[in-house]
Short mmCIF file of C-alpha atoms in Angstrom, two decimals:
data_model
loop_
_atom_site.label_atom_id
_atom_site.label_comp_id
_atom_site.label_asym_id
_atom_site.label_seq_id
_atom_site.Cartn_x
_atom_site.Cartn_y
_atom_site.Cartn_z
CA MET S 6 25.59 -108.30 -13.20
CA PRO S 7 25.01 -104.90 -12.12
CA ILE S 8 29.18 -103.19 -10.56
CA TYR S 9 29.51 -102.27 -7.57
CA LEU S 10 31.32 -99.73 -6.24
CA SER S 11 33.28 -100.26 -3.18
CA SER S 12 35.11 -96.67 -2.98
CA LEU S 13 31.73 -95.07 -3.43
CA HIS S 14 30.83 -94.32 0.18
CA ARG S 15 27.85 -92.66 1.20
CA MET S 16 26.18 -89.94 -1.63
CA ASP S 17 25.38 -86.50 -1.39
CA GLU S 18 21.85 -86.10 -1.36
CA GLU S 19 21.61 -84.29 -4.11
CA GLU S 20 23.59 -86.56 -6.55
CA ILE S 21 21.50 -88.76 -8.48
CA CYS S 22 23.40 -92.08 -10.17
CA PHE S 23 21.95 -94.36 -11.95
CA PHE S 24 23.83 -97.47 -12.65
CA ASN S 25 23.41 -99.72 -16.04
CA LYS S 26 24.55 -102.94 -16.98
CA ASP S 27 28.23 -101.70 -17.76
CA THR S 28 28.29 -98.36 -16.81
CA VAL S 29 28.05 -96.58 -13.40
CA VAL S 30 27.20 -92.51 -13.97
CA ILE S 31 27.27 -89.98 -11.94
CA LYS S 32 25.76 -86.64 -11.95
CA ALA S 33 26.63 -83.84 -10.39
CA PRO S 34 24.73 -82.46 -7.75
CA LYS S 35 22.79 -79.58 -8.57
CA LYS S 36 23.58 -75.60 -7.34
CA SER S 37 22.93 -74.68 -3.85
CA PRO S 38 20.28 -71.72 -3.70
CA LEU S 39 21.68 -71.01 -0.83
CA ILE S 40 23.61 -68.30 -2.45
CA LEU S 41 21.17 -67.04 -4.43
CA ARG S 42 18.80 -67.13 -1.86
CA MET S 43 21.49 -65.45 -0.20
CA VAL S 44 21.63 -62.47 -2.61
CA VAL S 45 17.76 -61.89 -2.98
CA LEU S 46 17.45 -61.53 0.63
CA LEU S 47 20.75 -59.00 0.74
CA PHE S 48 18.57 -57.10 -2.14
CA ALA S 49 15.55 -56.56 -0.27
CA MET S 50 17.48 -55.57 2.30
CA VAL S 51 19.12 -52.08 1.38
CA CYS S 52 15.73 -51.91 -0.38
CA GLY S 53 13.74 -51.75 2.38
CA VAL S 54 16.22 -49.60 4.08
CA TYR S 55 17.03 -47.70 1.48
CA ILE S 56 12.71 -46.82 2.04
CA CYS S 57 12.78 -46.58 5.29
CA LEU S 58 15.53 -43.78 4.91
CA VAL S 59 13.49 -41.75 2.02
CA CYS S 60 9.98 -42.26 4.43
CA LEU S 61 11.59 -40.73 7.21
CA LYS S 62 13.41 -38.02 5.97
CA GLN S 63 9.79 -37.01 4.16
CA ILE S 64 8.44 -37.87 7.73
CA ASN S 65 10.62 -35.90 9.64
CA THR S 66 10.31 -32.62 6.81
CA HIS S 67 6.91 -33.04 7.16
CA THR S 68 7.52 -32.74 10.82
CA LYS S 69 10.34 -30.04 10.79
CA THR S 70 7.73 -27.27 8.69
CA LYS S 71 5.63 -28.17 10.78
CA PHE S 72 6.77 -27.72 13.95
CA LEU S 73 8.15 -24.94 12.46
CA ASN S 74 5.01 -22.83 11.30
CA ILE S 75 3.82 -23.51 14.76
CA ILE S 76 6.05 -21.53 15.97
CA ALA S 77 6.13 -18.55 14.39
CA ILE S 78 2.22 -18.37 14.36
CA ASN S 79 2.52 -18.66 18.15
CA HIS S 80 5.21 -15.65 18.24
CA GLN S 81 2.82 -13.91 16.03
CA ASN S 82 -0.07 -14.69 18.31
CA GLN S 83 1.89 -13.75 20.75
CA ILE S 84 3.49 -10.69 19.05
CA ASN S 85 -0.05 -9.23 18.74
CA GLN S 86 -0.98 -10.15 22.15
CA SER S 87 1.42 -8.29 23.48
CA CYS S 88 1.06 -5.24 21.29
CA GLN S 89 -2.69 -4.69 22.27
CA VAL S 90 -2.79 -1.15 24.34
CA PRO S 91 -4.67 -2.07 27.09
CA ASP S 92 -6.43 1.74 27.70
CA LEU S 93 -7.72 1.06 23.07
CA GLU S 94 -11.69 1.93 23.25
CA LYS S 95 -13.36 -0.60 21.56
CA SER S 96 -13.96 2.34 18.35
CA GLU S 97 -10.57 2.62 17.69
CA ILE S 98 -9.49 -1.58 17.37
CA GLY S 99 -10.00 -1.66 14.04
CA TYR S 100 -8.20 1.38 13.43
CA VAL S 101 -4.62 -0.09 14.80
CA HIS S 102 -2.21 -2.44 12.69
CA TYR S 103 0.38 -3.68 12.57
CA PRO S 104 2.52 -3.74 9.96
CA LYS S 105 4.67 -7.00 9.15
CA PRO S 106 6.64 -5.48 5.63
CA GLN S 107 8.40 -8.22 3.67
CA THR S 108 10.94 -6.08 3.12
CA PHE S 109 12.34 -5.37 6.11
CA LYS S 110 11.82 -5.91 10.12
CA ARG S 111 10.40 -3.32 11.89
CA LYS S 112 12.70 -4.85 14.98
CA GLU S 113 12.06 -2.95 18.38
CA CYS S 114 9.34 -0.36 16.59
CA ALA S 115 6.99 -4.04 15.93
CA CYS S 116 5.10 -2.87 18.57
CA ASN S 117 4.32 0.35 17.66
CA PRO S 118 0.78 0.62 16.19
CA VAL S 119 0.38 1.96 12.84
CA ARG S 120 -2.69 4.38 11.47
CA TYR S 121 -3.17 4.41 7.73
CA PHE S 122 -4.53 7.37 6.16
CA ALA S 123 -5.56 8.86 2.77
CA ILE S 124 -5.10 12.18 2.16
CA LEU S 125 -7.99 13.51 -0.13
CA SER S 126 -7.50 16.14 -2.58
CA MET S 127 -8.26 17.93 -6.05
CA GLN S 128 -5.63 19.64 -8.01
CA ARG S 129 -4.29 22.87 -6.53
CA SER S 130 -5.78 22.43 -3.84
CA GLY S 131 -2.53 23.03 -1.28
CA SER S 132 -2.47 18.89 -1.34
CA GLY S 133 1.72 19.24 -1.47
CA TRP S 134 1.78 21.74 1.08
CA PHE S 135 -0.11 20.20 3.53
CA GLU S 136 1.29 16.92 2.92
CA THR S 137 4.97 18.61 3.75
CA LEU S 138 3.34 19.78 6.66
CA LEU S 139 2.41 16.28 7.75
CA ASN S 140 6.07 14.45 6.58
CA SER S 141 7.84 17.16 8.81
CA HIS S 142 6.66 15.03 12.19
CA ILE S 143 9.34 11.72 12.67
CA ASN S 144 6.41 8.94 12.70
CA VAL S 145 4.40 9.94 9.10
CA SER S 146 4.49 8.77 5.79
CA SER S 147 3.20 10.76 2.98
CA ASN S 148 3.63 8.91 -0.09
CA GLY S 149 3.49 11.22 -2.36
CA GLU S 150 0.67 11.28 -5.35
CA ILE S 151 0.67 7.19 -6.48
CA PHE S 152 -1.29 6.77 -8.73
CA SER S 153 -0.84 9.84 -10.76
CA VAL S 154 0.72 6.68 -12.63
CA ARG S 155 -1.27 5.55 -14.66
CA ASP S 156 -0.43 1.91 -15.02
CA ARG S 157 -1.03 1.47 -11.29
CA ARG S 158 -4.57 2.22 -11.85
CA LEU S 159 -5.48 0.70 -14.53
CA ASN S 160 -8.20 -2.06 -12.65
CA VAL S 161 -9.60 -2.22 -8.91
CA SER S 162 -6.89 -5.31 -8.59
CA SER S 163 -4.15 -2.94 -9.57
CA ILE S 164 -5.21 -0.65 -7.29
CA LEU S 165 -6.06 -2.44 -4.11
CA LYS S 166 -2.77 -4.34 -4.38
CA ASN S 167 -0.88 -1.14 -4.07
CA MET S 168 -2.15 0.37 -1.45
CA ASP S 169 -1.51 -3.08 -0.26
CA LYS S 170 1.95 -2.16 -0.44
CA VAL S 171 1.90 0.99 1.09
CA TYR S 172 0.14 0.38 3.62
CA ASN S 173 2.18 -2.68 4.31
CA LEU S 174 5.15 -1.14 4.22
CA ASP S 175 7.05 -2.02 1.09
CA TRP S 176 6.74 0.81 0.16
CA PHE S 177 9.53 3.49 -0.34
CA SER S 178 9.47 6.76 -1.13
CA SER S 179 11.94 10.32 0.03
CA ALA S 180 8.92 10.10 2.85
CA SER S 181 9.68 6.83 3.71
CA LYS S 182 10.09 6.11 7.83
CA ASN S 183 9.60 2.75 7.30
CA GLU S 184 9.99 0.62 10.64
CA CYS S 185 8.77 3.88 13.66
CA ASN S 186 6.13 4.99 12.05
CA ALA S 187 3.33 5.35 13.48
CA ALA S 188 0.79 7.07 10.42
CA VAL S 189 1.61 5.90 7.06
CA GLY S 190 -0.89 7.49 4.07
CA PHE S 191 -0.29 8.81 0.84
CA LYS S 192 -2.39 11.65 -1.01
CA TRP S 193 -5.16 10.13 -4.14
CA MET S 194 -6.45 12.84 -6.16
CA LEU S 195 -10.44 13.10 -7.49
CA ASN S 196 -9.07 12.12 -11.01
CA GLN S 197 -7.03 9.70 -10.87
CA GLY S 198 -9.77 6.02 -10.37
CA LEU S 199 -10.54 7.26 -6.54
CA MET S 200 -14.26 7.79 -7.93
CA GLU S 201 -15.04 5.34 -10.89
CA ASN S 202 -14.31 3.16 -8.18
CA HIS S 203 -15.69 4.34 -5.28
CA GLU S 204 -17.33 1.13 -4.16
CA GLU S 205 -14.38 -1.15 -4.06
CA ILE S 206 -11.99 1.54 -2.44
CA LEU S 207 -14.90 2.37 0.11
CA LYS S 208 -15.20 -1.16 0.88
CA TYR S 209 -11.40 -1.84 0.95
CA PHE S 210 -10.74 1.61 3.36
CA LYS S 211 -13.74 -0.08 6.14
CA LYS S 212 -12.57 -3.37 5.72
CA LYS S 213 -8.74 -1.76 6.47
CA GLY S 214 -9.35 0.80 8.64
CA VAL S 215 -8.77 3.24 6.76
CA SER S 216 -8.91 7.19 7.91
CA ALA S 217 -10.09 10.01 5.14
CA ILE S 218 -8.55 13.57 5.42
CA PHE S 219 -10.47 15.66 2.24
CA LEU S 220 -8.56 18.60 2.21
CA PHE S 221 -10.39 21.63 -0.56
CA ARG S 222 -10.14 25.14 -0.91
CA ARG S 223 -13.04 27.02 -0.69
CA ASN S 224 -12.32 29.85 -2.71
CA LEU S 225 -12.92 27.77 -5.81
CA LEU S 226 -11.93 30.61 -8.09
CA ARG S 227 -8.26 30.42 -6.83
CA ARG S 228 -8.08 27.26 -6.85
CA MET S 229 -8.97 27.96 -11.29
CA ILE S 230 -6.51 30.20 -11.85
CA SER S 231 -3.52 28.47 -9.78
CA VAL S 232 -5.02 24.51 -12.13
CA LEU S 233 -3.95 27.32 -15.67
CA ALA S 234 -0.54 28.78 -14.34
CA ASN S 235 0.87 25.24 -13.68
CA SER S 236 -0.77 24.29 -17.24
CA TYR S 237 0.84 27.23 -18.88
CA ASP S 238 4.19 26.48 -16.62
CA LYS S 239 4.59 22.59 -18.13
CA ASP S 240 5.05 24.33 -21.46
CA ALA S 241 6.57 27.31 -21.05
CA LYS S 242 9.21 26.36 -17.93
CA PRO S 243 9.96 29.77 -17.40
CA LEU S 244 12.49 28.14 -14.60
CA ASN S 245 15.79 27.41 -16.28
CA GLY S 246 13.81 25.46 -18.46
CA THR S 247 12.86 23.41 -15.80
CA HIS S 248 8.81 22.46 -14.37
CA LYS S 249 7.89 23.14 -11.06
CA SER S 250 4.50 22.50 -9.63
CA HIS S 251 6.12 23.97 -6.56
CA VAL S 252 8.93 26.61 -5.41
CA HIS S 253 10.73 26.51 -2.32
CA SER S 254 12.29 30.35 -2.84
CA PRO S 255 10.72 33.71 -2.68
CA LEU S 256 12.32 34.80 -6.42
CA GLU S 257 11.52 30.96 -8.10
CA ALA S 258 7.75 32.30 -6.32
CA GLU S 259 7.67 35.01 -8.35
CA ILE S 260 8.87 34.17 -11.09
CA LEU S 261 5.96 32.10 -11.19
CA ALA S 262 3.60 34.38 -9.82
CA LYS S 263 4.01 37.02 -13.29
CA TYR S 264 1.98 35.02 -15.31
CA LYS S 265 -1.90 36.08 -15.67
CA PRO S 266 -3.89 32.96 -17.15
CA LYS S 267 -7.39 34.14 -18.44
CA ILE S 268 -9.84 32.69 -18.18
CA ASN S 269 -12.74 31.21 -19.35
CA ALA S 270 -15.82 33.89 -18.61
CA THR S 271 -18.21 31.32 -20.76
CA LEU S 272 -17.43 28.84 -19.20
CA LEU S 273 -16.42 29.67 -15.57
CA ILE S 274 -19.64 29.55 -13.47
CA ARG S 275 -20.29 25.17 -15.14
CA ASP S 276 -16.53 25.09 -14.06
CA LEU S 277 -17.31 26.25 -10.47
CA ALA S 278 -19.75 24.29 -10.36
CA GLN S 279 -18.36 21.07 -11.12
CA ASP S 280 -15.33 21.15 -8.73
CA GLU S 281 -18.14 21.77 -6.12
CA GLU S 282 -20.28 19.20 -7.38
CA ALA S 283 -16.66 16.32 -7.30
CA ALA S 284 -15.92 17.55 -3.88
CA ALA S 285 -19.99 16.89 -2.36
CA LYS S 286 -20.06 13.62 -3.48
CA ALA S 287 -16.85 12.04 -2.97
CA VAL S 288 -17.81 13.54 0.99
CA GLU S 289 -20.98 11.63 -0.12
CA TYR S 290 -19.05 8.48 -1.43
CA PHE S 291 -16.64 8.10 1.89
CA ASN S 292 -18.89 9.26 4.41
CA ALA S 293 -19.17 6.17 5.98
CA THR S 294 -15.51 6.00 6.60
CA ARG S 295 -13.71 7.58 9.62
CA HIS S 296 -12.99 11.16 8.08
CA ILE S 297 -12.00 14.68 8.72
CA VAL S 298 -12.81 17.36 6.49
CA VAL S 299 -10.10 20.05 6.10
CA TYR S 300 -10.23 23.66 3.78
CA TYR S 301 -6.14 24.91 2.77
CA GLU S 302 -7.85 28.61 3.99
CA ASP S 303 -7.84 27.22 6.86
CA VAL S 304 -4.70 25.45 7.65
CA LEU S 305 -2.60 28.57 6.07
CA ASN S 306 -4.93 31.57 8.75
CA ASN S 307 -4.72 28.85 11.76
CA ARG S 308 -2.22 26.53 11.86
CA THR S 309 -3.68 25.28 15.11
CA LYS S 310 -5.83 23.98 13.04
CA LEU S 311 -2.98 21.15 12.17
CA ASN S 312 -3.65 20.11 15.57
CA GLU S 313 -6.72 18.72 14.69
CA VAL S 314 -5.34 17.01 11.90
CA GLN S 315 -2.56 14.89 14.27
CA ASP S 316 -5.17 14.71 17.09
CA PHE S 317 -7.03 12.88 13.70
CA LEU S 318 -4.23 10.36 13.50
CA ARG S 319 -3.52 9.67 17.13
CA LEU S 320 -0.06 11.50 16.82
CA PRO S 321 1.67 12.97 19.56
CA HIS S 322 1.69 16.84 19.04
CA ARG S 323 5.24 17.34 17.18
CA GLU S 324 5.63 21.57 15.36
CA LEU S 325 4.90 21.40 11.63
CA LYS S 326 7.05 22.86 8.82
CA SER S 327 7.62 23.38 5.16
CA ARG S 328 9.79 24.62 2.79
CA GLN S 329 7.73 25.49 0.08
CA VAL S 330 7.01 28.84 -0.32
CA LYS S 331 3.22 29.97 -1.65
CA ILE S 332 3.57 31.51 -5.52
CA HIS S 333 0.20 33.49 -5.63
CA THR S 334 -0.16 35.63 -2.85
CA THR S 335 -1.10 38.97 -4.58
CA PRO S 336 -4.80 40.05 -4.39
CA LEU S 337 -7.19 38.62 -7.36
CA SER S 338 -7.32 41.49 -9.57
CA ASN S 339 -3.78 41.22 -10.55
CA GLN S 340 -3.83 36.97 -11.17
CA VAL S 341 -6.61 37.59 -14.32
CA GLU S 342 -5.46 38.98 -17.35
CA ASN S 343 -9.39 39.45 -18.39
CA TRP S 344 -10.67 40.43 -13.79
CA GLU S 345 -13.34 42.76 -15.36
CA THR S 346 -15.53 39.99 -17.75
CA VAL S 347 -14.63 37.35 -14.42
CA GLU S 348 -15.81 40.07 -12.29
CA LYS S 349 -19.22 40.98 -13.75
CA THR S 350 -19.90 36.80 -14.69
CA LEU S 351 -19.62 36.02 -11.17
CA LYS S 352 -21.78 39.22 -9.64
CA GLY S 353 -25.19 37.73 -8.18
CA THR S 354 -24.32 34.22 -8.08
CA SER S 355 -23.17 32.36 -5.35
CA TYR S 356 -19.76 32.53 -6.23
CA GLU S 357 -19.46 35.82 -5.75
CA THR S 358 -17.52 35.83 -2.66
CA PHE S 359 -14.43 34.57 -4.27
CA LEU S 360 -13.97 38.19 -5.58
CA HIS S 361 -14.43 39.59 -2.55
CA ALA S 362 -12.01 37.63 -0.05
CA ASP S 363 -10.26 35.17 -0.35
CA TYR S 364 -11.24 33.05 2.40
CA GLN S 365 -14.39 33.82 3.18
CA LEU S 366 -16.87 30.97 4.25
CA HIS S 367 -19.10 30.64 0.71
CA SER S 368 -22.33 29.32 0.62
CA SER S 369 -21.84 25.56 -0.07
CA PRO S 370 -21.73 22.07 1.30
CA GLN S 371 -18.70 22.14 1.72
CA SER S 372 -18.57 25.59 4.01
CA ALA S 373 -18.34 23.93 7.71
CA LEU S 374 -15.58 24.30 9.80
CA ILE S 375 -13.06 21.46 9.58
CA HIS S 376 -14.47 18.45 11.81
CA PHE S 377 -13.79 14.91 12.15
CA THR S 378 -16.13 11.80 12.43
#
């Protein structure tokens, strides 16, 4: 018969009792899932908080970056707006720039407008002397013959990259005036990748608003003598074993002027014609740019021509000076070993004027007076 336990009162809901005839079996109550639920809930809450923090951090970073970009853009727009020159002619707008160099800050000169230029010339045409004159202006930086280094002109991309560096004021040389530049440029010989890549360079000049300064020599015979003498000096090095393309003392000039080259009379007229054609082609290729044509002899004989160059670059007039000393100053007949042969070769030709007057106008595409367009 069943056994009843008077001592057992109310059992827990989770207890299950089994009664046999002779035995009472009581199964231990199951563990409550409440603790497990609390652990899961706590874990979920922690994960949720972590995810929210990560998301908020990303959102804040993105928002902050975007906000800073907006501030920078607005600041730059304010600078551009505040840097506009009120009385600037419409045709001049494309030639006025406000560079933002990566290597330094222009500070109080940030709103000083800068004009870009390139001196396009040929070796031994007075370009070194002319550039030192420009660099004597407090607001001009002409950075030399940057493409004399072959690696800088390997291809068009390399050429454009180096020009960008110059015009962004990130090119450093002894001529760099950095913050308060009013005109920045460099010197470029026709045989240094300029003519071969003239189409792409023309596009760049027009897009960037680069003004071209052509510097040529009227008397191409004098230029030829200078080229031959300079070539000799590279090997002979008469100045204490060093080669100098330009000198700064009369004594050095006198030493270098002692050498008298021998000109190949057979190729003389052909070589003069090639030089003349190269200069004319350069002007033709870049005629669509804003440009000026200057002749070495004109600047040498009339320094007021430098005022025209300063006007072209929209610079305040300054007295421009150079420490360079002219090497060849005597008549041509004293500078060439086989002068009689040269004289005989050029007589009766369009180049005969080179024999008689160093700076007499020559009837060629270069013969116009200094001008700018």
